[in-house]
mmCIF file of C-alpha atoms and ligand atoms in Angstrom:
data_model
loop_
_atom_site.group_PDB
_atom_site.id
_atom_site.type_symbol
_atom_site.label_atom_id
_atom_site.label_comp_id
_atom_site.label_asym_id
_atom_site.label_seq_id
_atom_site.Cartn_x
_atom_site.Cartn_y
_atom_site.Cartn_z
ATOM 1 C CA MET A 8 -5.145 -0.340 1.915
ATOM 2 C CA ASN A 9 -3.027 2.530 3.169
ATOM 3 C CA ILE A 10 -4.600 4.930 5.611
ATOM 4 C CA HIS A 11 -3.676 8.445 6.678
ATOM 5 C CA GLU A 12 -1.671 9.407 9.737
ATOM 6 C CA TYR A 13 -4.717 10.916 11.468
ATOM 7 C CA GLN A 14 -6.680 7.694 10.915
ATOM 8 C CA ALA A 15 -3.838 5.458 12.091
ATOM 9 C CA LYS A 16 -3.579 7.646 15.190
ATOM 10 C CA GLU A 17 -7.270 7.029 15.940
ATOM 11 C CA ILE A 18 -6.554 3.294 15.936
ATOM 12 C CA LEU A 19 -3.458 3.707 18.113
ATOM 13 C CA ARG A 20 -5.390 5.875 20.578
ATOM 14 C CA ALA A 21 -8.191 3.323 20.737
ATOM 15 C CA ASN A 22 -5.553 0.796 21.813
ATOM 16 C CA GLY A 23 -4.318 3.052 24.587
ATOM 17 C CA ILE A 24 -1.120 4.325 22.986
ATOM 18 C CA PRO A 25 -0.298 7.904 24.030
ATOM 19 C CA VAL A 26 -0.791 10.060 20.933
ATOM 20 C CA PRO A 27 -1.148 13.864 21.030
ATOM 21 C CA PRO A 28 -4.606 15.147 20.006
ATOM 22 C CA GLY A 29 -5.157 16.373 16.484
ATOM 23 C CA GLU A 30 -7.803 17.570 14.064
ATOM 24 C CA VAL A 31 -8.001 17.579 10.307
ATOM 25 C CA ALA A 32 -8.475 20.725 8.211
ATOM 26 C CA THR A 33 -9.078 21.169 4.501
ATOM 27 C CA THR A 34 -8.779 24.967 4.417
ATOM 28 C CA PRO A 35 -6.371 27.495 5.998
ATOM 29 C CA ASP A 36 -9.305 29.042 7.934
ATOM 30 C CA GLU A 37 -10.146 25.730 9.534
ATOM 31 C CA ALA A 38 -6.463 25.186 10.322
ATOM 32 C CA VAL A 39 -6.253 28.526 12.113
ATOM 33 C CA SER A 40 -9.384 27.938 14.140
ATOM 34 C CA ILE A 41 -8.185 24.473 15.242
ATOM 35 C CA ALA A 42 -4.756 25.904 16.161
ATOM 36 C CA GLU A 43 -6.389 28.699 18.187
ATOM 37 C CA ARG A 44 -8.398 26.157 20.121
ATOM 38 C CA TYR A 45 -5.216 24.265 21.051
ATOM 39 C CA GLY A 46 -3.233 27.450 21.741
ATOM 40 C CA GLY A 47 0.582 27.508 21.710
ATOM 41 C CA THR A 48 2.770 25.964 19.055
ATOM 42 C CA VAL A 49 1.180 23.473 16.677
ATOM 43 C CA VAL A 50 2.438 21.257 13.873
ATOM 44 C CA VAL A 51 0.812 21.487 10.438
ATOM 45 C CA LYS A 52 1.118 18.092 8.761
ATOM 46 C CA ALA A 53 0.301 17.016 5.201
ATOM 47 C CA GLN A 54 -1.979 13.961 5.115
ATOM 48 C CA VAL A 55 -0.780 11.864 2.188
ATOM 49 C CA HIS A 56 0.000 8.159 1.884
ATOM 50 C CA SER A 57 3.717 8.743 1.747
ATOM 51 C CA GLY A 58 6.717 8.893 4.006
ATOM 52 C CA GLY A 59 9.285 11.661 3.903
ATOM 53 C CA ARG A 60 6.725 14.419 4.325
ATOM 54 C CA GLY A 61 9.065 16.282 6.651
ATOM 55 C CA LYS A 62 11.824 16.334 4.037
ATOM 56 C CA ALA A 63 9.345 17.414 1.351
ATOM 57 C CA GLY A 64 8.246 20.423 3.402
ATOM 58 C CA GLY A 65 4.942 18.869 4.433
ATOM 59 C CA VAL A 66 5.503 19.075 8.216
ATOM 60 C CA LYS A 67 5.867 22.565 9.733
ATOM 61 C CA LEU A 68 5.842 24.015 13.213
ATOM 62 C CA ALA A 69 3.736 27.156 13.654
ATOM 63 C CA THR A 70 3.663 29.451 16.663
ATOM 64 C CA THR A 71 1.317 32.242 15.572
ATOM 65 C CA ALA A 72 -2.000 32.244 13.719
ATOM 66 C CA ALA A 73 -0.254 33.928 10.796
ATOM 67 C CA GLU A 74 2.291 31.101 10.648
ATOM 68 C CA VAL A 75 -0.459 28.482 10.784
ATOM 69 C CA ARG A 76 -2.184 30.183 7.856
ATOM 70 C CA GLU A 77 1.045 30.518 5.889
ATOM 71 C CA HIS A 78 1.976 26.828 6.314
ATOM 72 C CA ALA A 79 -1.585 25.639 5.702
ATOM 73 C CA GLU A 80 -1.691 27.607 2.448
ATOM 74 C CA ALA A 81 1.671 26.222 1.363
ATOM 75 C CA ILE A 82 0.977 22.591 2.294
ATOM 76 C CA LEU A 83 -2.624 22.269 1.039
ATOM 77 C CA GLY A 84 -2.339 21.519 -2.673
ATOM 78 C CA MET A 85 1.333 20.589 -2.401
ATOM 79 C CA THR A 86 2.483 17.474 -4.295
ATOM 80 C CA ILE A 87 4.371 14.825 -2.313
ATOM 81 C CA SER A 88 5.386 11.579 -4.076
ATOM 82 C CA ASP A 89 2.904 12.379 -6.885
ATOM 83 C CA LEU A 90 0.065 12.775 -4.390
ATOM 84 C CA THR A 91 -1.815 16.035 -3.890
ATOM 85 C CA VAL A 92 -2.304 17.139 -0.301
ATOM 86 C CA GLU A 93 -6.020 17.655 0.332
ATOM 87 C CA LYS A 94 -6.033 17.460 4.122
ATOM 88 C CA ILE A 95 -3.746 18.661 6.872
ATOM 89 C CA LEU A 96 -3.533 17.527 10.459
ATOM 90 C CA ILE A 97 -3.187 20.216 13.114
ATOM 91 C CA THR A 98 -1.653 18.875 16.305
ATOM 92 C CA PRO A 99 -0.140 20.526 19.395
ATOM 93 C CA ALA A 100 3.662 20.507 19.135
ATOM 94 C CA GLU A 101 5.656 18.365 21.537
ATOM 95 C CA ASP A 102 8.985 19.225 23.159
ATOM 96 C CA ILE A 103 11.064 16.408 21.730
ATOM 97 C CA GLU A 104 14.022 14.969 23.608
ATOM 98 C CA THR A 105 14.694 11.826 21.505
ATOM 99 C CA GLU A 106 13.201 10.153 18.417
ATOM 100 C CA ALA A 107 13.007 6.358 18.119
ATOM 101 C CA TYR A 108 11.486 4.009 15.548
ATOM 102 C CA VAL A 109 8.980 1.243 16.278
ATOM 103 C CA GLY A 110 7.496 -0.796 13.459
ATOM 104 C CA ILE A 111 5.570 -4.041 13.093
ATOM 105 C CA LEU A 112 4.838 -5.808 9.847
ATOM 106 C CA ILE A 113 4.076 -9.213 8.391
ATOM 107 C CA ASP A 114 7.448 -10.609 7.441
ATOM 108 C CA ARG A 115 6.963 -12.897 4.470
ATOM 109 C CA LYS A 116 10.020 -14.990 5.235
ATOM 110 C CA SER A 117 9.003 -15.950 8.764
ATOM 111 C CA GLN A 118 5.316 -15.582 7.820
ATOM 112 C CA ALA A 119 4.634 -13.837 11.104
ATOM 113 C CA ALA A 120 4.292 -10.417 12.670
ATOM 114 C CA THR A 121 7.769 -9.007 13.144
ATOM 115 C CA PHE A 122 8.854 -6.014 15.178
ATOM 116 C CA MET A 123 11.659 -3.712 14.141
ATOM 117 C CA VAL A 124 12.745 -1.075 16.622
ATOM 118 C CA SER A 125 15.609 1.382 16.739
ATOM 119 C CA ALA A 126 16.795 4.108 19.049
ATOM 120 C CA GLU A 127 17.880 5.999 15.949
ATOM 121 C CA GLY A 128 14.421 6.931 14.689
ATOM 122 C CA GLY A 129 13.280 10.044 12.887
ATOM 123 C CA ILE A 130 13.400 11.035 9.275
ATOM 124 C CA ASP A 131 16.596 9.119 8.423
ATOM 125 C CA ILE A 132 15.543 5.613 9.460
ATOM 126 C CA GLU A 133 15.936 4.219 5.908
ATOM 127 C CA GLN A 134 19.520 5.437 5.986
ATOM 128 C CA VAL A 135 20.099 3.715 9.347
ATOM 129 C CA ALA A 136 18.751 0.436 7.931
ATOM 130 C CA HIS A 137 21.394 0.680 5.203
ATOM 131 C CA THR A 138 24.458 1.916 6.991
ATOM 132 C CA ASP A 139 23.959 0.567 10.496
ATOM 133 C CA PRO A 140 21.592 -2.441 10.428
ATOM 134 C CA ASP A 141 22.782 -3.454 13.912
ATOM 135 C CA ALA A 142 21.057 -0.364 15.271
ATOM 136 C CA ILE A 143 17.737 -2.082 14.545
ATOM 137 C CA ARG A 144 16.466 -4.809 16.876
ATOM 138 C CA LYS A 145 14.109 -7.395 15.361
ATOM 139 C CA LEU A 146 11.695 -9.824 16.912
ATOM 140 C CA THR A 147 9.354 -12.266 15.212
ATOM 141 C CA VAL A 148 6.213 -12.908 17.224
ATOM 142 C CA ASP A 149 5.209 -16.558 17.392
ATOM 143 C CA PRO A 150 1.505 -16.495 16.525
ATOM 144 C CA ARG A 151 0.876 -19.448 18.858
ATOM 145 C CA TYR A 152 1.774 -17.417 21.951
ATOM 146 C CA GLY A 153 1.497 -13.790 20.872
ATOM 147 C CA LEU A 154 3.867 -11.128 22.162
ATOM 148 C CA MET A 155 5.162 -11.955 25.613
ATOM 149 C CA ASN A 156 5.936 -9.342 28.206
ATOM 150 C CA HIS A 157 9.644 -10.127 28.403
ATOM 151 C CA GLN A 158 9.874 -9.765 24.629
ATOM 152 C CA ALA A 159 8.252 -6.321 24.758
ATOM 153 C CA TYR A 160 10.841 -5.384 27.395
ATOM 154 C CA TRP A 161 13.689 -6.831 25.322
ATOM 155 C CA LEU A 162 12.636 -4.555 22.447
ATOM 156 C CA ALA A 163 12.088 -1.531 24.681
ATOM 157 C CA ASN A 164 15.473 -2.029 26.331
ATOM 158 C CA SER A 165 17.184 -1.378 23.020
ATOM 159 C CA LEU A 166 15.487 2.024 22.832
ATOM 160 C CA TYR A 167 16.224 3.555 26.234
ATOM 161 C CA ASP A 168 18.494 3.208 29.253
ATOM 162 C CA ASP A 169 16.132 4.916 31.714
ATOM 163 C CA PRO A 170 13.876 2.214 33.251
ATOM 164 C CA ALA A 171 10.951 4.641 33.468
ATOM 165 C CA LEU A 172 11.109 5.153 29.703
ATOM 166 C CA VAL A 173 11.646 1.429 29.033
ATOM 167 C CA LYS A 174 8.500 0.651 31.014
ATOM 168 C CA GLN A 175 6.404 3.091 28.993
ATOM 169 C CA ALA A 176 7.870 1.848 25.703
ATOM 170 C CA ALA A 177 7.250 -1.820 26.583
ATOM 171 C CA LYS A 178 3.610 -1.005 27.256
ATOM 172 C CA ILE A 179 3.332 0.872 23.952
ATOM 173 C CA ILE A 180 4.925 -2.080 22.126
ATOM 174 C CA ARG A 181 2.316 -4.442 23.599
ATOM 175 C CA GLN A 182 -0.473 -2.018 22.679
ATOM 176 C CA LEU A 183 0.946 -1.715 19.188
ATOM 177 C CA HIS A 184 0.897 -5.485 18.798
ATOM 178 C CA ALA A 185 -2.740 -5.515 19.916
ATOM 179 C CA ALA A 186 -3.579 -2.714 17.467
ATOM 180 C CA PHE A 187 -1.838 -4.627 14.694
ATOM 181 C CA THR A 188 -3.562 -7.965 15.218
ATOM 182 C CA SER A 189 -7.006 -6.554 16.009
ATOM 183 C CA SER A 190 -7.196 -4.329 12.928
ATOM 184 C CA GLY A 191 -5.932 -6.759 10.287
ATOM 185 C CA ALA A 192 -2.925 -4.575 9.584
ATOM 186 C CA SER A 193 0.014 -5.713 7.511
ATOM 187 C CA MET A 194 2.194 -2.833 8.671
ATOM 188 C CA ILE A 195 2.197 -0.166 11.370
ATOM 189 C CA GLU A 196 5.082 2.205 11.823
ATOM 190 C CA ILE A 197 5.571 4.753 14.586
ATOM 191 C CA ASN A 198 8.353 7.075 13.523
ATOM 192 C CA PRO A 199 9.189 8.899 15.613
ATOM 193 C CA LEU A 200 8.263 7.443 18.957
ATOM 194 C CA ILE A 201 9.441 10.375 21.027
ATOM 195 C CA THR A 202 10.480 11.029 24.573
ATOM 196 C CA THR A 203 9.457 14.498 25.731
ATOM 197 C CA THR A 204 11.503 16.810 27.904
ATOM 198 C CA SER A 205 9.134 15.885 30.739
ATOM 199 C CA GLY A 206 9.921 12.163 30.423
ATOM 200 C CA GLU A 207 6.894 10.855 28.527
ATOM 201 C CA VAL A 208 6.972 8.417 25.626
ATOM 202 C CA LYS A 209 4.511 9.251 22.805
ATOM 203 C CA ALA A 210 3.764 8.390 19.198
ATOM 204 C CA ILE A 211 3.771 11.549 17.069
ATOM 205 C CA ASP A 212 3.655 9.961 13.628
ATOM 206 C CA ALA A 213 1.947 6.799 12.413
ATOM 207 C CA LYS A 214 1.796 4.952 9.128
ATOM 208 C CA MET A 215 -0.466 2.001 8.651
ATOM 209 C CA THR A 216 -1.491 -0.480 5.972
ATOM 210 C CA ILE A 217 -4.573 -2.653 6.394
ATOM 211 C CA ASP A 218 -4.511 -5.955 4.513
ATOM 212 C CA ASP A 219 -7.249 -5.689 1.857
ATOM 213 C CA SER A 220 -8.175 -9.308 2.479
ATOM 214 C CA GLU A 221 -8.916 -8.470 6.132
ATOM 215 C CA LEU A 222 -11.396 -5.713 5.345
ATOM 216 C CA PHE A 223 -14.437 -7.979 5.315
ATOM 217 C CA ARG A 224 -13.694 -8.615 8.983
ATOM 218 C CA HIS A 225 -13.377 -4.899 9.726
ATOM 219 C CA PRO A 226 -16.221 -3.084 7.945
ATOM 220 C CA GLU A 227 -15.654 -0.093 10.251
ATOM 221 C CA LEU A 228 -12.225 0.418 8.642
ATOM 222 C CA VAL A 229 -13.491 0.455 5.051
ATOM 223 C CA GLU A 230 -14.545 4.097 5.383
ATOM 224 C CA TYR A 231 -10.880 4.992 5.951
ATOM 225 C CA ARG A 232 -10.199 4.307 2.300
ATOM 226 C CA ASP A 233 -9.194 7.483 0.482
ATOM 227 C CA LEU A 234 -9.951 6.971 -3.198
ATOM 228 C CA SER A 235 -8.215 10.206 -4.164
ATOM 229 C CA ALA A 236 -4.978 8.783 -2.789
ATOM 230 C CA GLU A 237 -4.843 5.524 -4.647
ATOM 231 C CA PRO A 238 -4.088 4.943 -8.311
ATOM 232 C CA ALA A 239 -7.302 5.028 -10.378
ATOM 233 C CA PRO A 240 -6.588 1.675 -12.118
ATOM 234 C CA GLU A 241 -6.427 -0.110 -8.767
ATOM 235 C CA THR A 242 -9.765 1.327 -7.650
ATOM 236 C CA LYS A 243 -11.313 0.360 -10.952
ATOM 237 C CA ALA A 244 -9.913 -3.174 -10.723
ATOM 238 C CA ARG A 245 -11.189 -3.635 -7.197
ATOM 239 C CA GLU A 246 -14.658 -2.415 -8.127
ATOM 240 C CA ALA A 247 -14.757 -4.850 -11.067
ATOM 241 C CA ASP A 248 -13.547 -7.677 -8.822
ATOM 242 C CA LEU A 249 -10.261 -8.065 -10.692
ATOM 243 C CA SER A 250 -6.930 -8.574 -8.926
ATOM 244 C CA TYR A 251 -4.506 -6.086 -10.391
ATOM 245 C CA VAL A 252 -1.028 -5.082 -9.330
ATOM 246 C CA LYS A 253 0.888 -2.625 -11.440
ATOM 247 C CA LEU A 254 4.535 -3.468 -12.088
ATOM 248 C CA GLU A 255 7.355 -1.747 -13.917
ATOM 249 C CA GLY A 256 7.656 -3.767 -17.144
ATOM 250 C CA ASN A 257 5.995 -3.436 -20.565
ATOM 251 C CA VAL A 258 4.273 -6.775 -21.225
ATOM 252 C CA GLY A 259 0.646 -6.270 -20.168
ATOM 253 C CA CYS A 260 -0.685 -9.576 -18.822
ATOM 254 C CA CYS A 261 -4.315 -10.681 -18.688
ATOM 255 C CA VAL A 262 -4.701 -14.123 -17.181
ATOM 256 C CA ASN A 263 -7.346 -16.168 -15.403
ATOM 257 C CA GLY A 264 -6.337 -17.575 -12.039
ATOM 258 C CA ALA A 265 -3.659 -16.270 -9.702
ATOM 259 C CA GLY A 266 -1.396 -19.291 -10.135
ATOM 260 C CA LEU A 267 -1.449 -19.095 -13.922
ATOM 261 C CA ALA A 268 -0.931 -15.329 -13.706
ATOM 262 C CA MET A 269 2.203 -15.870 -11.591
ATOM 263 C CA ALA A 270 3.463 -18.592 -13.925
ATOM 264 C CA THR A 271 2.856 -16.315 -16.909
ATOM 265 C CA MET A 272 4.866 -13.517 -15.309
ATOM 266 C CA ASP A 273 7.690 -15.971 -14.587
ATOM 267 C CA LEU A 274 7.690 -17.112 -18.197
ATOM 268 C CA VAL A 275 7.747 -13.512 -19.458
ATOM 269 C CA LYS A 276 10.901 -13.020 -17.394
ATOM 270 C CA TYR A 277 12.305 -16.356 -18.559
ATOM 271 C CA TYR A 278 12.119 -15.113 -22.149
ATOM 272 C CA GLY A 279 13.857 -11.882 -21.203
ATOM 273 C CA GLY A 280 10.821 -9.620 -20.858
ATOM 274 C CA GLU A 281 9.299 -7.765 -17.931
ATOM 275 C CA PRO A 282 5.615 -7.982 -16.975
ATOM 276 C CA ALA A 283 3.783 -4.641 -16.752
ATOM 277 C CA ASN A 284 1.287 -6.021 -14.272
ATOM 278 C CA PHE A 285 -0.287 -8.914 -12.475
ATOM 279 C CA LEU A 286 -3.908 -9.268 -13.516
ATOM 280 C CA ASP A 287 -6.211 -12.105 -12.625
ATOM 281 C CA ILE A 288 -9.615 -11.810 -14.294
ATOM 282 C CA GLY A 289 -10.934 -14.516 -11.983
ATOM 283 C CA GLY A 290 -12.983 -17.615 -12.551
ATOM 284 C CA SER A 291 -16.326 -16.621 -14.015
ATOM 285 C CA SER A 292 -15.255 -13.886 -16.373
ATOM 286 C CA ASN A 293 -18.057 -12.272 -18.287
ATOM 287 C CA PRO A 294 -17.137 -10.240 -21.373
ATOM 288 C CA GLU A 295 -17.622 -6.990 -19.422
ATOM 289 C CA LYS A 296 -14.809 -7.941 -17.025
ATOM 290 C CA VAL A 297 -12.456 -8.503 -19.917
ATOM 291 C CA VAL A 298 -13.287 -5.064 -21.305
ATOM 292 C CA THR A 299 -12.490 -3.489 -17.928
ATOM 293 C CA ALA A 300 -9.272 -5.508 -17.723
ATOM 294 C CA LEU A 301 -8.194 -4.173 -21.109
ATOM 295 C CA GLU A 302 -9.089 -0.617 -20.109
ATOM 296 C CA ILE A 303 -6.884 -0.987 -17.055
ATOM 297 C CA ILE A 304 -3.959 -2.539 -18.916
ATOM 298 C CA THR A 305 -4.025 0.060 -21.681
ATOM 299 C CA SER A 306 -4.159 2.928 -19.182
ATOM 300 C CA ASP A 307 -0.503 2.095 -18.402
ATOM 301 C CA PRO A 308 1.583 3.960 -21.003
ATOM 302 C CA ASN A 309 4.496 1.512 -20.543
ATOM 303 C CA VAL A 310 2.556 -1.385 -22.051
ATOM 304 C CA LYS A 311 3.980 -2.371 -25.466
ATOM 305 C CA VAL A 312 2.137 -5.632 -25.992
ATOM 306 C CA ILE A 313 -0.892 -7.258 -24.380
ATOM 307 C CA LEU A 314 -0.655 -10.928 -23.562
ATOM 308 C CA PHE A 315 -3.747 -13.027 -22.848
ATOM 309 C CA ASN A 316 -3.205 -16.403 -21.259
ATOM 310 C CA ILE A 317 -6.529 -18.109 -20.646
ATOM 311 C CA PHE A 318 -6.963 -21.652 -19.456
ATOM 312 C CA GLY A 319 -10.704 -22.084 -19.549
ATOM 313 C CA GLY A 320 -12.168 -24.122 -16.726
ATOM 314 C CA ILE A 321 -15.021 -22.209 -15.151
ATOM 315 C CA THR A 322 -13.903 -19.338 -17.343
ATOM 316 C CA ARG A 323 -15.380 -19.779 -20.785
ATOM 317 C CA CYS A 324 -13.137 -19.071 -23.735
ATOM 318 C CA ASP A 325 -16.013 -17.607 -25.755
ATOM 319 C CA ASP A 326 -16.731 -15.073 -22.977
ATOM 320 C CA VAL A 327 -13.115 -13.958 -23.001
ATOM 321 C CA ALA A 328 -13.062 -13.796 -26.798
ATOM 322 C CA ARG A 329 -16.263 -11.689 -26.800
ATOM 323 C CA GLY A 330 -14.720 -9.389 -24.225
ATOM 324 C CA ILE A 331 -11.593 -8.883 -26.321
ATOM 325 C CA VAL A 332 -13.586 -8.140 -29.454
ATOM 326 C CA GLU A 333 -15.971 -5.838 -27.571
ATOM 327 C CA ALA A 334 -13.060 -3.943 -25.993
ATOM 328 C CA THR A 335 -11.348 -3.345 -29.331
ATOM 329 C CA LYS A 336 -14.613 -1.823 -30.573
ATOM 330 C CA ARG A 337 -15.096 0.423 -27.553
ATOM 331 C CA ILE A 338 -11.586 1.543 -26.714
ATOM 332 C CA ASP A 339 -8.632 2.586 -28.755
ATOM 333 C CA ILE A 340 -6.022 -0.103 -28.172
ATOM 334 C CA THR A 341 -2.631 0.675 -29.680
ATOM 335 C CA PRO A 342 -0.444 -2.198 -28.398
ATOM 336 C CA PRO A 343 -0.756 -5.489 -30.300
ATOM 337 C CA ILE A 344 -2.660 -8.273 -28.562
ATOM 338 C CA VAL A 345 -1.395 -11.859 -28.480
ATOM 339 C CA ILE A 346 -3.686 -14.550 -27.178
ATOM 340 C CA ARG A 347 -3.499 -18.074 -25.888
ATOM 341 C CA LEU A 348 -6.908 -19.537 -25.336
ATOM 342 C CA ILE A 349 -7.639 -23.143 -24.441
ATOM 343 C CA GLY A 350 -10.231 -25.087 -22.449
ATOM 344 C CA THR A 351 -13.972 -24.691 -22.006
ATOM 345 C CA ASN A 352 -15.710 -23.487 -25.199
ATOM 346 C CA GLU A 353 -12.336 -23.163 -26.897
ATOM 347 C CA LYS A 354 -13.725 -23.759 -30.381
ATOM 348 C CA GLU A 355 -16.422 -21.067 -29.970
ATOM 349 C CA GLY A 356 -13.818 -18.663 -28.600
ATOM 350 C CA LEU A 357 -11.353 -19.254 -31.410
ATOM 351 C CA ASP A 358 -14.109 -18.759 -34.000
ATOM 352 C CA ILE A 359 -15.029 -15.391 -32.505
ATOM 353 C CA LEU A 360 -11.408 -14.302 -32.486
ATOM 354 C CA GLU A 361 -10.753 -15.519 -36.015
ATOM 355 C CA GLU A 362 -13.771 -13.647 -37.315
ATOM 356 C CA ALA A 363 -12.396 -10.471 -35.708
ATOM 357 C CA GLY A 364 -8.980 -11.031 -37.277
ATOM 358 C CA PHE A 365 -7.004 -12.356 -34.296
ATOM 359 C CA THR A 366 -4.918 -15.500 -34.298
ATOM 360 C CA ALA A 367 -4.660 -17.405 -31.074
ATOM 361 C CA PHE A 368 -1.924 -19.724 -29.842
ATOM 362 C CA SER A 369 -2.581 -22.953 -28.014
ATOM 363 C CA SER A 370 0.794 -23.136 -26.282
ATOM 364 C CA MET A 371 1.629 -20.882 -23.358
ATOM 365 C CA ASP A 372 5.307 -21.147 -24.188
ATOM 366 C CA GLU A 373 4.827 -19.929 -27.739
ATOM 367 C CA VAL A 374 2.555 -17.048 -26.898
ATOM 368 C CA VAL A 375 4.822 -15.671 -24.189
ATOM 369 C CA GLU A 376 7.922 -15.993 -26.361
ATOM 370 C CA ARG A 377 6.061 -14.208 -29.151
ATOM 371 C CA ALA A 378 4.937 -11.378 -26.835
ATOM 372 C CA VAL A 379 8.470 -10.763 -25.562
ATOM 373 C CA GLN A 380 9.838 -10.912 -29.108
ATOM 374 C CA MET A 381 7.302 -8.287 -30.240
ATOM 375 C CA VAL A 382 8.449 -5.919 -27.505
ATOM 376 C CA LYS A 383 12.085 -6.433 -28.476
ATOM 377 C CA THR A 384 11.542 -5.871 -32.193
ATOM 378 C CA GLY A 385 9.117 -2.998 -31.541
HETATM 379 P P1 LIG B 411 7.423 12.208 8.049
HETATM 380 O O1 LIG B 411 8.545 13.055 7.597
HETATM 381 O O2 LIG B 411 6.432 11.985 6.951
HETATM 382 O O3 LIG B 411 7.863 10.928 8.651
HETATM 383 O O4 LIG B 411 6.628 13.054 9.180
HETATM 384 P P2 LIG B 411 6.776 13.103 10.784
HETATM 385 O O5 LIG B 411 5.444 13.261 11.370
HETATM 386 O O6 LIG B 411 7.577 11.947 11.286
HETATM 387 O O7 LIG B 411 7.561 14.447 11.037
HETATM 388 C C1 LIG B 411 8.904 14.618 10.610
HETATM 389 C C2 LIG B 411 9.704 15.264 11.716
HETATM 390 O O8 LIG B 411 9.121 16.496 12.117
HETATM 391 C C3 LIG B 411 9.790 14.441 12.995
HETATM 392 O O9 LIG B 411 10.805 13.448 12.920
HETATM 393 C C4 LIG B 411 10.081 15.509 14.020
HETATM 394 O O10 LIG B 411 11.472 15.765 14.067
HETATM 395 C C5 LIG B 411 9.381 16.746 13.471
HETATM 396 N N1 LIG B 411 8.146 16.928 14.223
HETATM 397 C C6 LIG B 411 6.947 16.347 14.003
HETATM 398 N N2 LIG B 411 6.066 16.691 14.966
HETATM 399 C C7 LIG B 411 6.750 17.494 15.844
HETATM 400 C C8 LIG B 411 6.438 18.178 17.079
HETATM 401 O O11 LIG B 411 5.320 18.078 17.605
HETATM 402 N N3 LIG B 411 7.415 18.909 17.658
HETATM 403 C C9 LIG B 411 8.655 19.023 17.124
HETATM 404 N N4 LIG B 411 9.549 19.749 17.739
HETATM 405 N N5 LIG B 411 8.997 18.397 15.991
HETATM 406 C C10 LIG B 411 8.074 17.652 15.358
HETATM 407 MN MN1 LIG B 412 7.669 10.000 10.377
#
């Protein structure tokens, strides 16, 4: 679950990290009244789940009330990375001396929280990662011991020469690690971590992803979810208790069990195709779940063929078959459907499908090859 900058900043603040104040507005009037309360120059910032807001024109400094209004009007309703800006953050502007980057994420290779920090932060950090990877210092935190003080200093030392700044940064790095582990985050990024002209280190931007599987432990974070900012199919899948991840290919996959779903995607690739999604309909799939799964798959215009791969254990083949038949009655499904259905209540399932005019395969190999072939021959 991605959260907004203003929400991530609340979490950072709660962990003691110096973050300038800020308030959210949804109208230009509100923006002006917040700015007047702060006085002086403010920054008007688009709240969308996307980086590169500065480059897209979604971060603007404003000195007068008229400027605040002008920027608020321009930014509210703006589209950044296909997302509409519905909220803006108004925050007092800082006098920036330097911009650094501090990030922490779960690195899948080392399977542990890993810091990445760079003195060359700001809006071009992706570029730095490409052209000058040595400008980024990395540290994997051993979960047995947590982040040790000397490690925080080792990271902070790569950001600044001035010991007073290093000390502040090391503290922020420790607080960031605490924020990360205590909130079930999979990623937190402070970019930029600034030094001000008066010698203070502060976080003025924050991006954060909470691991969905951690949310049951953090019910207080669930309300941070912004449904308007996430793709509708993913919301729908979550509500129906389906695991769905959209991908770039055109073979829509509907499978029971995560392992079989992964294997199916591998086999699609093996035969030269590309999966359009990962979709696990789970163990006890009632027909209604299958209907929802098909609604989700067909909402992706890239899908050219729909591939069912069901190995019935707890999942009953007749339930899946009923779901498929029910879905074809209720929704207009253009792509052809190919089905492999074996296991519990297989005979009942195959009878239902046959009656509705489908033929099912019993081999996974055959059905996947067939699906990929259908895409290729159109
Ligand atoms: P992003 O583009 O989505 O990463 O948004 P940021 O919040 O990082 O803002 C982009 C850039 O705007 C920063 O790198 C800063 O250079 C600038 N900026 C943001 N807030 C302030 C501020 O308070 N004062 C000044 N002078 N610049 C700011
Ligand atoms: Mn930023």
